Amino acid sequence: MSYYNEEFETLPRQALEALQLKRLQATVARVCTSVPFYRQSFDRAGITPDSVKSLADLQRLPFTLKQNMRDSYPYGLFAAPMEEIVRIHASSGTTGKPTVVGYTRKDIDTWSELMARSYAAAGVHRGDIIHNSYGYGLFTGGLGAHYGAEKLGASVIPMSGGNTKKQILIMKDFGSTVLTCTPSYSLFMSEAAREEGVDFRELKLRVGIFGAEPWSEAMRSEIEEKLNLCAIDIYGLSEIMGPGVAIECCEAKKGLHIWEDHFIPEIINPETGEVLPEGERGELVITTITKEGIPLIRYRTRDITSLTYEPCACGRTHARLTRMTGRSDDMLIIRGVNVFPSQIESILMGIEGVEPHYVLIVDRKDNLDSLEVQVEVDERLFSDEIKVLQSLSQRVEKEIKDILGISCRVRLVEPQTITRSEGKAKRVIDNRKSS
Ligand code: DLL
C-alpha cells in the first residue's frame, strides 16, 4: 500500500469524526466573524458559532449556492484579508460572471498535500515522470496537479493543453510514466499518436489520472485499451479547492475517496434539500473544514453521486463517492424523461463500430423536444455500404429507446468531424435554451 500520509489517510472513523467536529466548529466561528454573508444567513437561521455541538448539527446550517458566490463577485466570500491571499483562480462557467476563489499559503499547502495523497492513491510515486496536460491558468487543473506532483517528489512536465503532436513527441522522448488530463483529451491524444505513427504500447505510460468532466465506465475501458495504461478517476471543483478533492485508489478502483479530514460530504435530494441515507444517489454537498481563503459551508456542488462508508481494500478510511453521472443542471429533460449525457455515452460505448466522439443536439419544434445524437463511426464502416450504416444507426436508436425510454435520431458522422477538446468536452448543444 502506498500512502502519502498514512496516519491521516487511515485514521479510525471515531478519531476522524472527532477531528471533523473540531475543525467544523473552528470554520463556523471563522466565517461568522469574517464573512458578512454567513453572519447574515446564520442570523436568519438562528445559528451562532456555538450552535454546532455535534456533526449532526451540520444539517441545521443553511446551504451555500453558486449564486451566492456570484452575488458576492469577486471577493465577497473571502474569509482572509487580501494580504494573506497568495493565489486566485476562477471558473468560467457557461453563463454570467466567473466564480472567483482565493488561497492563503496554508490553503496551497493543503491542496498540494491532498493532490500528493491523490497521486499516491493512484499508484504514483517519486521517480515517476508526470506529463501534466491539464490547462495552466485560471482553471485549477494545471497548477493543482503540478504542485501536488512536486510535493510528492515526482518529476512534473508542465505541458498544459494544446499542441497535441508535440505532446506525443515529448511523452515519447521524455519517458513520461503518468498522464494527467481530461478523459476526452486523452482520446484525442491517442488519435494524434496514431497519425504520428506512435503506438502507445511503445510508451512508458503506466497511469492516467483523468477528471474535470463526467466519463463513463465504458469510456474507461476504451481509454485503457487505446492508451495502454491504468485509468483513474479524479474529482474536484474550484469552489472547494480544485483537483484532488476525491480520487479512486488503484487497489480497488471502486469509488473515489473524499479526503474527509478536510471536507465533510453529504448527499441531498436536490428538490427538497433533505439529507439522504448512505448509498442513495443525489446531489453532493461539501463543507470545507480547513480552508482559510474561502471556506464554504454546505456548498451545493450540483454533482450527482452517492456515498459509502464501507471499508475499502486499500485501507484508507475515508468515505467513497461513486462515479459522478453528471451535474443536476446538465440533466436533459426530453419530453418529460430525465436523461444524463453519460447514460447515452454508456450505450454508445457498448456498440461495436461507434467511436467515443459524440455530441447531443436538443431542440424544440412545435412545442415538442427532439434529440439528435451525432456520433462518429469507425473508418472501415464509413466506407461500407449505406445499408450497413443504416442498420447501425437503427440499432443505436433502438438501444437508446429500450434502455432510456426516449426516441432520438441518430446521425452517424465521418471520423474526425466532431470537434475535439483539449480540456473539458462540450457534449450537449441545447438549442431550447436560446429559443
Ligand atoms: O474541473 C477541477 C478538476 C481539475 C478536477 C482536474 C479534476 C481534474 P471546475 O472547472 O471548477 O474544476 O469544474 C468542476 O467539473 O463540479 C463537476 O461537475 C466536474 N467534474 C470534475 N471532476 C469530475 C469527475 C475542475 N471526475 C466541475 N467526474 C465539477 C465528473 C467531474 N465530473
CSV table of C-alpha atoms and ligand atoms in Angstrom, one decimal:
chain,number,residue,atom,x,y,z
A,1,MET,CA,0.0,0.0,0.0
A,2,SER,CA,1.4,3.4,-0.9
A,3,TYR,CA,0.1,6.2,1.3
A,4,TYR,CA,1.4,9.7,1.2
A,5,ASN,CA,0.2,10.5,4.8
A,6,GLU,CA,-0.6,7.1,6.3
A,7,GLU,CA,-1.6,8.5,9.7
A,8,PHE,CA,-4.4,10.7,8.3
A,9,GLU,CA,-5.4,8.5,5.4
A,10,THR,CA,-6.1,5.6,7.7
A,11,LEU,CA,-7.4,7.4,10.7
A,12,PRO,CA,-10.0,5.3,12.5
A,13,ARG,CA,-13.6,6.7,12.0
A,14,GLN,CA,-14.0,7.8,15.6
A,15,ALA,CA,-10.8,9.9,15.5
A,16,LEU,CA,-11.7,11.2,12.1
A,17,GLU,CA,-15.1,12.4,13.3
A,18,ALA,CA,-13.7,14.0,16.4
A,19,LEU,CA,-11.2,15.9,14.2
A,20,GLN,CA,-14.0,16.9,11.8
A,21,LEU,CA,-16.1,18.3,14.6
A,22,LYS,CA,-13.2,20.3,16.0
A,23,ARG,CA,-12.4,21.7,12.5
A,24,LEU,CA,-16.0,22.3,11.7
A,25,GLN,CA,-16.5,24.4,14.8
A,26,ALA,CA,-13.5,26.4,14.0
A,27,THR,CA,-14.7,27.0,10.5
A,28,VAL,CA,-18.1,28.1,11.6
A,29,ALA,CA,-16.5,30.5,14.0
A,30,ARG,CA,-14.2,31.8,11.3
A,31,VAL,CA,-17.0,32.5,8.8
A,32,CYS,CA,-19.2,34.1,11.4
A,33,THR,CA,-16.6,36.7,12.3
A,34,SER,CA,-15.1,37.3,8.8
A,35,VAL,CA,-17.8,36.9,6.2
A,36,PRO,CA,-20.9,39.2,6.3
A,37,PHE,CA,-22.8,36.8,4.0
A,38,TYR,CA,-22.5,34.0,6.6
A,39,ARG,CA,-23.2,36.2,9.5
A,40,GLN,CA,-26.4,37.3,7.9
A,41,SER,CA,-27.5,33.8,6.7
A,42,PHE,CA,-26.7,32.3,10.1
A,43,ASP,CA,-28.6,35.1,11.8
A,44,ARG,CA,-31.6,34.3,9.8
A,45,ALA,CA,-31.4,30.6,10.6
A,46,GLY,CA,-30.8,31.4,14.3
A,47,ILE,CA,-27.3,29.9,14.3
A,48,THR,CA,-24.5,31.2,16.5
A,49,PRO,CA,-20.8,30.0,16.5
A,50,ASP,CA,-21.6,27.6,19.4
A,51,SER,CA,-24.7,26.0,17.8
A,52,VAL,CA,-22.5,23.2,16.4
A,53,LYS,CA,-22.2,20.7,19.2
A,54,SER,CA,-22.0,17.5,17.1
A,55,LEU,CA,-21.5,16.6,13.5
A,56,ALA,CA,-25.3,16.1,13.2
A,57,ASP,CA,-25.7,19.8,13.8
A,58,LEU,CA,-24.2,20.4,10.4
A,59,GLN,CA,-27.7,19.7,9.0
A,60,ARG,CA,-29.0,22.8,10.7
A,61,LEU,CA,-26.7,25.1,8.8
A,62,PRO,CA,-28.0,26.8,5.6
A,63,PHE,CA,-26.7,25.8,2.2
A,64,THR,CA,-24.3,27.9,0.1
A,65,LEU,CA,-25.1,28.2,-3.6
A,66,LYS,CA,-23.0,29.0,-6.6
A,67,GLN,CA,-25.4,32.0,-7.0
A,68,ASN,CA,-24.2,33.3,-3.5
A,69,MET,CA,-20.7,33.3,-4.8
A,70,ARG,CA,-21.7,35.1,-8.0
A,71,ASP,CA,-23.6,37.7,-5.9
A,72,SER,CA,-20.5,38.5,-3.9
A,73,TYR,CA,-18.3,38.7,-7.0
A,74,PRO,CA,-15.3,38.9,-6.9
A,75,TYR,CA,-14.1,38.6,-3.3
A,76,GLY,CA,-17.2,38.9,-1.1
A,77,LEU,CA,-17.0,35.4,0.4
A,78,PHE,CA,-13.2,35.6,1.2
A,79,ALA,CA,-12.6,35.0,4.9
A,80,ALA,CA,-9.0,36.2,4.9
A,81,PRO,CA,-7.6,39.7,4.2
A,82,MET,CA,-6.1,40.2,0.7
A,83,GLU,CA,-2.6,40.4,2.4
A,84,GLU,CA,-2.9,36.7,3.1
A,85,ILE,CA,-4.2,35.6,-0.3
A,86,VAL,CA,-1.3,34.2,-2.4
A,87,ARG,CA,-3.3,32.8,-5.3
A,88,ILE,CA,-6.5,33.5,-7.2
A,89,HIS,CA,-8.3,31.1,-9.5
A,90,ALA,CA,-11.7,31.3,-11.3
A,91,SER,CA,-14.0,29.0,-13.1
A,92,SER,CA,-15.7,30.5,-16.2
A,93,GLY,CA,-18.9,28.6,-16.3
A,94,THR,CA,-21.1,29.0,-19.3
A,95,THR,CA,-23.2,31.9,-18.2
A,96,GLY,CA,-22.6,35.0,-16.2
A,97,LYS,CA,-19.5,36.1,-14.3
A,98,PRO,CA,-16.8,33.7,-13.2
A,99,THR,CA,-16.7,32.2,-9.8
A,100,VAL,CA,-13.6,33.5,-8.0
A,101,VAL,CA,-11.6,31.7,-5.3
A,102,GLY,CA,-8.6,32.7,-3.2
A,103,TYR,CA,-6.0,30.7,-1.4
A,104,THR,CA,-3.8,31.5,1.6
A,105,ARG,CA,-0.3,30.0,1.8
A,106,LYS,CA,-1.8,27.3,4.1
A,107,ASP,CA,-4.5,26.6,1.6
A,108,ILE,CA,-1.9,26.0,-1.2
A,109,ASP,CA,0.0,23.7,1.2
A,110,THR,CA,-3.2,21.7,2.0
A,111,TRP,CA,-4.1,21.5,-1.7
A,112,SER,CA,-0.6,20.3,-2.6
A,113,GLU,CA,-0.7,17.6,0.1
A,114,LEU,CA,-4.2,16.4,-0.9
A,115,MET,CA,-3.0,16.2,-4.6
A,116,ALA,CA,0.1,14.3,-3.4
A,117,ARG,CA,-2.1,11.9,-1.5
A,118,SER,CA,-4.3,11.5,-4.6
A,119,TYR,CA,-1.3,10.6,-6.7
A,120,ALA,CA,-0.1,8.1,-4.1
A,121,ALA,CA,-3.6,6.6,-4.1
A,122,ALA,CA,-3.4,6.3,-7.9
A,123,GLY,CA,-0.1,4.3,-7.5
A,124,VAL,CA,2.2,7.3,-8.5
A,125,HIS,CA,5.5,7.7,-6.6
A,126,ARG,CA,8.8,9.5,-6.6
A,127,GLY,CA,10.7,8.7,-9.8
A,128,ASP,CA,7.6,8.9,-11.9
A,129,ILE,CA,7.5,11.4,-14.7
A,130,ILE,CA,4.2,13.2,-14.7
A,131,HIS,CA,3.1,14.6,-18.1
A,132,ASN,CA,0.6,17.3,-16.9
A,133,SER,CA,-1.8,18.3,-19.7
A,134,TYR,CA,-4.4,20.0,-17.6
A,135,GLY,CA,-4.6,23.6,-18.6
A,136,TYR,CA,-2.5,26.1,-16.6
A,137,GLY,CA,-4.2,29.3,-15.9
A,138,LEU,CA,-7.3,30.4,-14.1
A,139,PHE,CA,-8.5,26.8,-14.3
A,140,THR,CA,-7.3,24.9,-11.2
A,141,GLY,CA,-6.4,21.7,-13.1
A,142,GLY,CA,-2.9,22.6,-14.3
A,143,LEU,CA,-1.4,24.2,-11.2
A,144,GLY,CA,-3.3,21.9,-8.8
A,145,ALA,CA,-1.8,18.8,-10.4
A,146,HIS,CA,1.6,20.5,-10.7
A,147,TYR,CA,2.0,21.5,-7.1
A,148,GLY,CA,0.8,18.0,-5.9
A,149,ALA,CA,3.4,16.3,-8.2
A,150,GLU,CA,6.2,18.4,-6.7
A,151,LYS,CA,5.0,17.8,-3.2
A,152,LEU,CA,5.1,14.1,-3.9
A,153,GLY,CA,8.6,14.4,-5.2
A,154,ALA,CA,7.8,13.2,-8.7
A,155,SER,CA,9.1,14.9,-11.8
A,156,VAL,CA,6.5,17.0,-13.5
A,157,ILE,CA,6.4,18.2,-17.1
A,158,PRO,CA,4.2,21.3,-17.2
A,159,MET,CA,2.6,20.8,-20.7
A,160,SER,CA,-0.8,22.4,-20.3
A,161,GLY,CA,-3.3,21.6,-23.0
A,162,GLY,CA,-2.9,22.1,-26.8
A,163,ASN,CA,-0.2,21.4,-29.4
A,164,THR,CA,-1.1,17.8,-29.3
A,165,LYS,CA,1.5,16.5,-31.7
A,166,LYS,CA,4.2,18.0,-29.6
A,167,GLN,CA,2.7,16.4,-26.5
A,168,ILE,CA,3.1,13.0,-28.1
A,169,LEU,CA,6.7,13.6,-29.0
A,170,ILE,CA,7.6,14.8,-25.5
A,171,MET,CA,5.7,11.9,-23.9
A,172,LYS,CA,7.8,9.5,-26.0
A,173,ASP,CA,11.2,11.2,-25.7
A,174,PHE,CA,10.9,12.2,-22.1
A,175,GLY,CA,9.7,8.8,-21.0
A,176,SER,CA,6.5,10.0,-19.3
A,177,THR,CA,5.0,7.4,-16.9
A,178,VAL,CA,1.9,9.3,-15.8
A,179,LEU,CA,-0.6,11.3,-17.9
A,180,THR,CA,-2.9,13.9,-16.3
A,181,CYS,CA,-5.6,15.5,-18.5
A,182,THR,CA,-9.4,15.3,-19.2
A,183,PRO,CA,-10.6,11.9,-20.3
A,184,SER,CA,-11.8,13.4,-23.7
A,185,TYR,CA,-8.3,14.9,-24.3
A,186,SER,CA,-6.7,11.5,-23.6
A,187,LEU,CA,-8.7,10.1,-26.5
A,188,PHE,CA,-7.7,13.0,-28.7
A,189,MET,CA,-4.1,12.2,-27.9
A,190,SER,CA,-4.5,8.6,-28.9
A,191,GLU,CA,-5.7,9.7,-32.3
A,192,ALA,CA,-2.9,12.2,-32.7
A,193,ALA,CA,-0.4,9.5,-31.8
A,194,ARG,CA,-1.8,7.2,-34.4
A,195,GLU,CA,-1.4,10.0,-37.0
A,196,GLU,CA,2.2,10.5,-35.9
A,197,GLY,CA,2.9,6.7,-36.2
A,198,VAL,CA,3.4,6.4,-32.4
A,199,ASP,CA,2.0,3.3,-30.7
A,200,PHE,CA,1.0,3.9,-27.1
A,201,ARG,CA,2.3,0.4,-26.3
A,202,GLU,CA,5.8,1.7,-27.0
A,203,LEU,CA,5.4,4.5,-24.5
A,204,LYS,CA,6.2,4.1,-20.8
A,205,LEU,CA,2.8,5.5,-19.6
A,206,ARG,CA,1.5,3.4,-16.7
A,207,VAL,CA,-1.2,5.5,-15.1
A,208,GLY,CA,-3.6,8.2,-16.3
A,209,ILE,CA,-5.4,10.5,-13.9
A,210,PHE,CA,-8.5,11.7,-15.6
A,211,GLY,CA,-11.2,14.1,-14.4
A,212,ALA,CA,-12.7,17.6,-14.7
A,213,GLU,CA,-15.7,16.2,-16.7
A,214,PRO,CA,-18.0,13.2,-16.5
A,215,TRP,CA,-17.0,10.0,-18.1
A,216,SER,CA,-18.4,6.5,-18.0
A,217,GLU,CA,-17.0,3.1,-17.1
A,218,ALA,CA,-17.2,2.1,-20.7
A,219,MET,CA,-15.1,5.2,-21.6
A,220,ARG,CA,-12.6,4.0,-19.1
A,221,SER,CA,-12.2,0.6,-20.8
A,222,GLU,CA,-11.9,2.4,-24.2
A,223,ILE,CA,-9.1,4.7,-22.8
A,224,GLU,CA,-7.3,1.9,-21.0
A,225,GLU,CA,-7.2,-0.1,-24.2
A,226,LYS,CA,-6.2,2.7,-26.5
A,227,LEU,CA,-3.6,4.3,-24.2
A,228,ASN,CA,-2.4,1.1,-22.6
A,229,LEU,CA,-2.5,2.4,-19.0
A,230,CYS,CA,-4.5,2.2,-15.8
A,231,ALA,CA,-7.1,5.0,-15.9
A,232,ILE,CA,-8.0,6.6,-12.5
A,233,ASP,CA,-10.9,8.9,-11.9
A,234,ILE,CA,-10.2,12.2,-10.0
A,235,TYR,CA,-12.8,14.7,-8.9
A,236,GLY,CA,-12.6,18.3,-7.7
A,237,LEU,CA,-14.1,21.7,-8.2
A,238,SER,CA,-12.6,25.1,-8.0
A,239,GLU,CA,-15.1,26.4,-5.4
A,240,ILE,CA,-13.9,23.7,-2.9
A,241,MET,CA,-10.2,23.6,-3.9
A,242,GLY,CA,-9.6,22.2,-7.4
A,243,PRO,CA,-8.5,18.7,-8.4
A,244,GLY,CA,-7.8,16.2,-5.6
A,245,VAL,CA,-11.0,16.6,-3.5
A,246,ALA,CA,-11.6,12.9,-4.2
A,247,ILE,CA,-9.8,10.1,-6.1
A,248,GLU,CA,-10.1,6.4,-6.8
A,249,CYS,CA,-7.4,4.2,-5.3
A,250,CYS,CA,-5.6,1.9,-7.7
A,251,GLU,CA,-6.1,-1.1,-5.3
A,252,ALA,CA,-9.9,-1.2,-5.6
A,253,LYS,CA,-10.8,1.3,-8.3
A,254,LYS,CA,-14.3,1.3,-6.7
A,255,GLY,CA,-15.4,4.8,-5.8
A,256,LEU,CA,-13.5,8.0,-5.1
A,257,HIS,CA,-12.1,8.5,-1.6
A,258,ILE,CA,-13.0,12.0,-0.5
A,259,TRP,CA,-10.4,13.5,2.0
A,260,GLU,CA,-12.6,13.7,5.0
A,261,ASP,CA,-10.1,15.3,7.3
A,262,HIS,CA,-10.6,18.4,5.1
A,263,PHE,CA,-14.1,18.1,3.6
A,264,ILE,CA,-17.4,16.8,5.0
A,265,PRO,CA,-19.6,15.3,2.3
A,266,GLU,CA,-23.4,14.9,2.4
A,267,ILE,CA,-25.8,13.7,-0.2
A,268,ILE,CA,-29.1,15.6,-0.5
A,269,ASN,CA,-32.3,15.3,-2.5
A,270,PRO,CA,-31.8,18.2,-5.0
A,271,GLU,CA,-35.5,19.0,-5.0
A,272,THR,CA,-36.2,19.1,-1.3
A,273,GLY,CA,-32.7,19.6,0.3
A,274,GLU,CA,-33.3,16.6,2.6
A,275,VAL,CA,-30.2,14.7,3.5
A,276,LEU,CA,-30.3,11.2,2.0
A,277,PRO,CA,-29.0,8.0,3.7
A,278,GLU,CA,-25.8,6.2,2.7
A,279,GLY,CA,-25.9,4.6,-0.7
A,280,GLU,CA,-28.7,6.8,-2.2
A,281,ARG,CA,-27.9,8.9,-5.2
A,282,GLY,CA,-28.4,12.6,-5.0
A,283,GLU,CA,-26.6,16.0,-5.1
A,284,LEU,CA,-23.2,16.2,-3.4
A,285,VAL,CA,-22.9,18.9,-0.7
A,286,ILE,CA,-19.4,19.7,0.7
A,287,THR,CA,-18.4,21.6,3.7
A,288,THR,CA,-14.7,22.7,3.8
A,289,ILE,CA,-13.2,22.4,7.4
A,290,THR,CA,-9.7,23.6,7.0
A,291,LYS,CA,-9.8,26.3,4.3
A,292,GLU,CA,-8.8,29.9,5.2
A,293,GLY,CA,-9.2,31.9,2.0
A,294,ILE,CA,-12.8,30.9,1.1
A,295,PRO,CA,-14.3,28.4,3.5
A,296,LEU,CA,-17.7,27.1,2.3
A,297,ILE,CA,-20.4,25.8,4.4
A,298,ARG,CA,-22.7,23.1,2.9
A,299,TYR,CA,-21.8,24.1,-0.7
A,300,ARG,CA,-24.2,22.6,-3.2
A,301,THR,CA,-22.0,21.2,-6.0
A,302,ARG,CA,-24.8,20.1,-8.3
A,303,ASP,CA,-22.9,16.9,-9.0
A,304,ILE,CA,-24.9,13.7,-8.7
A,305,THR,CA,-23.3,10.8,-6.9
A,306,SER,CA,-23.8,8.6,-3.8
A,307,LEU,CA,-21.6,8.0,-0.7
A,308,THR,CA,-20.4,4.8,1.0
A,309,TYR,CA,-18.6,4.4,4.3
A,310,GLU,CA,-17.8,0.7,3.8
A,311,PRO,CA,-14.2,-0.3,4.4
A,312,CYS,CA,-12.0,-0.3,1.3
A,313,ALA,CA,-9.4,-2.9,0.3
A,314,CYS,CA,-6.7,-0.1,0.2
A,315,GLY,CA,-7.0,0.5,4.0
A,316,ARG,CA,-8.0,4.2,3.6
A,317,THR,CA,-10.8,5.0,6.0
A,318,HIS,CA,-12.2,8.0,4.0
A,319,ALA,CA,-15.7,7.6,2.5
A,320,ARG,CA,-16.1,7.0,-1.2
A,321,LEU,CA,-18.2,8.7,-3.8
A,322,THR,CA,-19.5,6.7,-6.7
A,323,ARG,CA,-18.6,7.9,-10.2
A,324,MET,CA,-20.4,11.2,-11.0
A,325,THR,CA,-23.1,10.7,-13.5
A,326,GLY,CA,-23.2,14.4,-14.3
A,327,ARG,CA,-24.5,17.6,-12.9
A,328,SER,CA,-28.1,18.1,-11.9
A,329,ASP,CA,-28.1,21.2,-14.2
A,330,ASP,CA,-26.7,19.1,-17.1
A,331,MET,CA,-29.6,16.7,-16.9
A,332,LEU,CA,-31.6,16.8,-20.0
A,333,ILE,CA,-35.4,16.6,-19.8
A,334,ILE,CA,-36.6,15.3,-23.1
A,335,ARG,CA,-40.3,15.1,-23.5
A,336,GLY,CA,-40.5,14.6,-19.7
A,337,VAL,CA,-37.9,11.9,-19.5
A,338,ASN,CA,-34.8,12.7,-17.4
A,339,VAL,CA,-31.5,11.7,-19.0
A,340,PHE,CA,-27.9,12.4,-18.3
A,341,PRO,CA,-25.5,12.6,-21.3
A,342,SER,CA,-23.3,10.0,-19.5
A,343,GLN,CA,-26.1,7.4,-19.8
A,344,ILE,CA,-26.2,7.9,-23.6
A,345,GLU,CA,-22.4,7.7,-23.6
A,346,SER,CA,-22.5,4.3,-21.9
A,347,ILE,CA,-24.9,3.0,-24.5
A,348,LEU,CA,-22.8,4.3,-27.4
A,349,MET,CA,-19.6,2.8,-26.0
A,350,GLY,CA,-21.2,-0.6,-25.8
A,351,ILE,CA,-21.9,-0.7,-29.6
A,352,GLU,CA,-19.2,-2.0,-31.9
A,353,GLY,CA,-18.4,0.3,-34.8
A,354,VAL,CA,-19.2,3.5,-32.9
A,355,GLU,CA,-16.4,5.8,-31.8
A,356,PRO,CA,-16.1,7.6,-28.4
A,357,HIS,CA,-16.8,11.0,-30.0
A,358,TYR,CA,-20.3,12.3,-29.9
A,359,VAL,CA,-22.5,15.3,-29.4
A,360,LEU,CA,-26.1,15.6,-28.4
A,361,ILE,CA,-28.3,18.2,-30.0
A,362,VAL,CA,-31.5,19.1,-28.3
A,363,ASP,CA,-34.2,21.2,-30.0
A,364,ARG,CA,-37.8,22.1,-29.7
A,365,LYS,CA,-40.1,22.2,-32.7
A,366,ASP,CA,-43.8,22.9,-32.4
A,367,ASN,CA,-43.5,22.5,-28.6
A,368,LEU,CA,-42.0,19.1,-28.9
A,369,ASP,CA,-38.5,18.2,-27.8
A,370,SER,CA,-36.2,16.4,-30.1
A,371,LEU,CA,-32.8,14.8,-29.6
A,372,GLU,CA,-30.3,14.1,-32.2
A,373,VAL,CA,-27.3,12.0,-31.4
A,374,GLN,CA,-24.3,12.7,-33.7
A,375,VAL,CA,-21.6,10.0,-33.3
A,376,GLU,CA,-18.6,9.1,-35.3
A,377,VAL,CA,-18.2,5.7,-36.8
A,378,ASP,CA,-15.3,3.5,-37.4
A,379,GLU,CA,-13.3,4.4,-40.5
A,380,ARG,CA,-13.8,1.0,-42.0
A,381,LEU,CA,-17.5,1.1,-41.5
A,382,PHE,CA,-17.9,4.5,-43.1
A,383,SER,CA,-16.7,3.3,-46.4
A,384,ASP,CA,-19.1,0.4,-46.2
A,385,GLU,CA,-22.4,0.1,-47.9
A,386,ILE,CA,-25.2,2.5,-46.9
A,387,LYS,CA,-27.2,-0.5,-45.7
A,388,VAL,CA,-24.7,-1.3,-43.0
A,389,LEU,CA,-24.7,2.3,-41.8
A,390,GLN,CA,-28.5,2.4,-41.8
A,391,SER,CA,-28.8,-0.7,-39.7
A,392,LEU,CA,-26.1,0.6,-37.3
A,393,SER,CA,-28.0,3.9,-36.7
A,394,GLN,CA,-31.2,2.0,-36.2
A,395,ARG,CA,-29.5,-0.2,-33.7
A,396,VAL,CA,-28.3,2.8,-31.7
A,397,GLU,CA,-31.7,4.4,-31.8
A,398,LYS,CA,-33.3,1.2,-30.6
A,399,GLU,CA,-30.9,0.7,-27.7
A,400,ILE,CA,-31.4,4.3,-26.5
A,401,LYS,CA,-35.2,3.8,-26.7
A,402,ASP,CA,-35.1,0.4,-24.9
A,403,ILE,CA,-32.7,1.5,-22.1
A,404,LEU,CA,-33.6,5.1,-21.5
A,405,GLY,CA,-37.2,5.3,-23.0
A,406,ILE,CA,-36.5,8.2,-25.3
A,407,SER,CA,-36.8,8.3,-29.1
A,408,CYS,CA,-34.0,10.1,-30.8
A,409,ARG,CA,-32.5,10.4,-34.3
A,410,VAL,CA,-29.0,9.1,-34.7
A,411,ARG,CA,-26.7,10.7,-37.3
A,412,LEU,CA,-23.6,8.7,-37.9
A,413,VAL,CA,-20.8,11.1,-39.0
A,414,GLU,CA,-17.5,10.6,-40.6
A,415,PRO,CA,-14.4,10.0,-38.4
A,416,GLN,CA,-12.7,13.2,-37.2
A,417,THR,CA,-15.7,15.5,-37.8
A,418,ILE,CA,-16.8,16.2,-34.2
A,419,THR,CA,-14.8,18.9,-32.6
A,420,ARG,CA,-12.0,17.6,-30.3
A,421,SER,CA,-11.4,19.2,-26.9
A,422,GLU,CA,-8.1,19.9,-25.2
A,423,GLY,CA,-9.9,20.5,-21.9
A,424,LYS,CA,-13.5,19.8,-21.0
A,425,ALA,CA,-15.5,18.3,-23.8
A,426,LYS,CA,-18.7,20.0,-24.9
A,427,ARG,CA,-21.2,17.1,-25.3
A,428,VAL,CA,-24.5,18.9,-25.4
A,429,ILE,CA,-25.9,21.7,-27.6
A,430,ASP,CA,-29.3,22.6,-26.2
A,431,ASN,CA,-31.0,24.9,-28.7
A,432,ARG,CA,-34.1,25.1,-26.4
A,433,LYS,CA,-32.2,27.4,-24.1
A,434,SER,CA,-31.8,30.1,-26.7
A,435,SER,CA,-35.3,29.9,-28.0
B,1,DLL,O1,-12.7,20.7,-13.1
B,1,DLL,C1,-11.2,20.7,-11.2
B,1,DLL,C2,-10.5,19.5,-11.7
B,1,DLL,C3,-9.4,19.6,-12.5
B,1,DLL,C4,-11.0,18.2,-11.3
B,1,DLL,C5,-8.7,18.4,-12.9
B,1,DLL,C6,-10.3,17.1,-11.8
B,1,DLL,C7,-9.2,17.2,-12.6
B,1,DLL,P1,-14.0,23.2,-12.3
B,1,DLL,O2,-13.5,23.7,-13.5
B,1,DLL,O3,-14.4,24.1,-11.2
B,1,DLL,O4,-12.9,22.3,-11.5
B,1,DLL,O5,-15.2,22.2,-12.6
B,1,DLL,C8,-15.8,21.4,-11.6
B,1,DLL,O6,-16.3,19.6,-13.1
B,1,DLL,O7,-18.4,20.3,-10.3
B,1,DLL,C9,-18.0,18.5,-11.9
B,1,DLL,O8,-19.2,18.9,-12.5
B,1,DLL,C10,-17.0,18.4,-13.0
B,1,DLL,N1,-16.0,17.3,-12.6
B,1,DLL,C11,-14.8,17.4,-12.1
B,1,DLL,N2,-14.2,16.2,-11.9
B,1,DLL,C12,-15.1,15.3,-12.3
B,1,DLL,C13,-15.1,13.9,-12.4
B,1,DLL,C14,-12.3,21.2,-12.1
B,1,DLL,N3,-14.1,13.1,-12.1
B,1,DLL,C15,-16.8,20.5,-12.1
B,1,DLL,N4,-16.3,13.3,-12.9
B,1,DLL,C16,-17.4,19.6,-11.0
B,1,DLL,C17,-17.3,14.0,-13.3
B,1,DLL,C18,-16.3,16.0,-12.8
B,1,DLL,N5,-17.4,15.4,-13.3
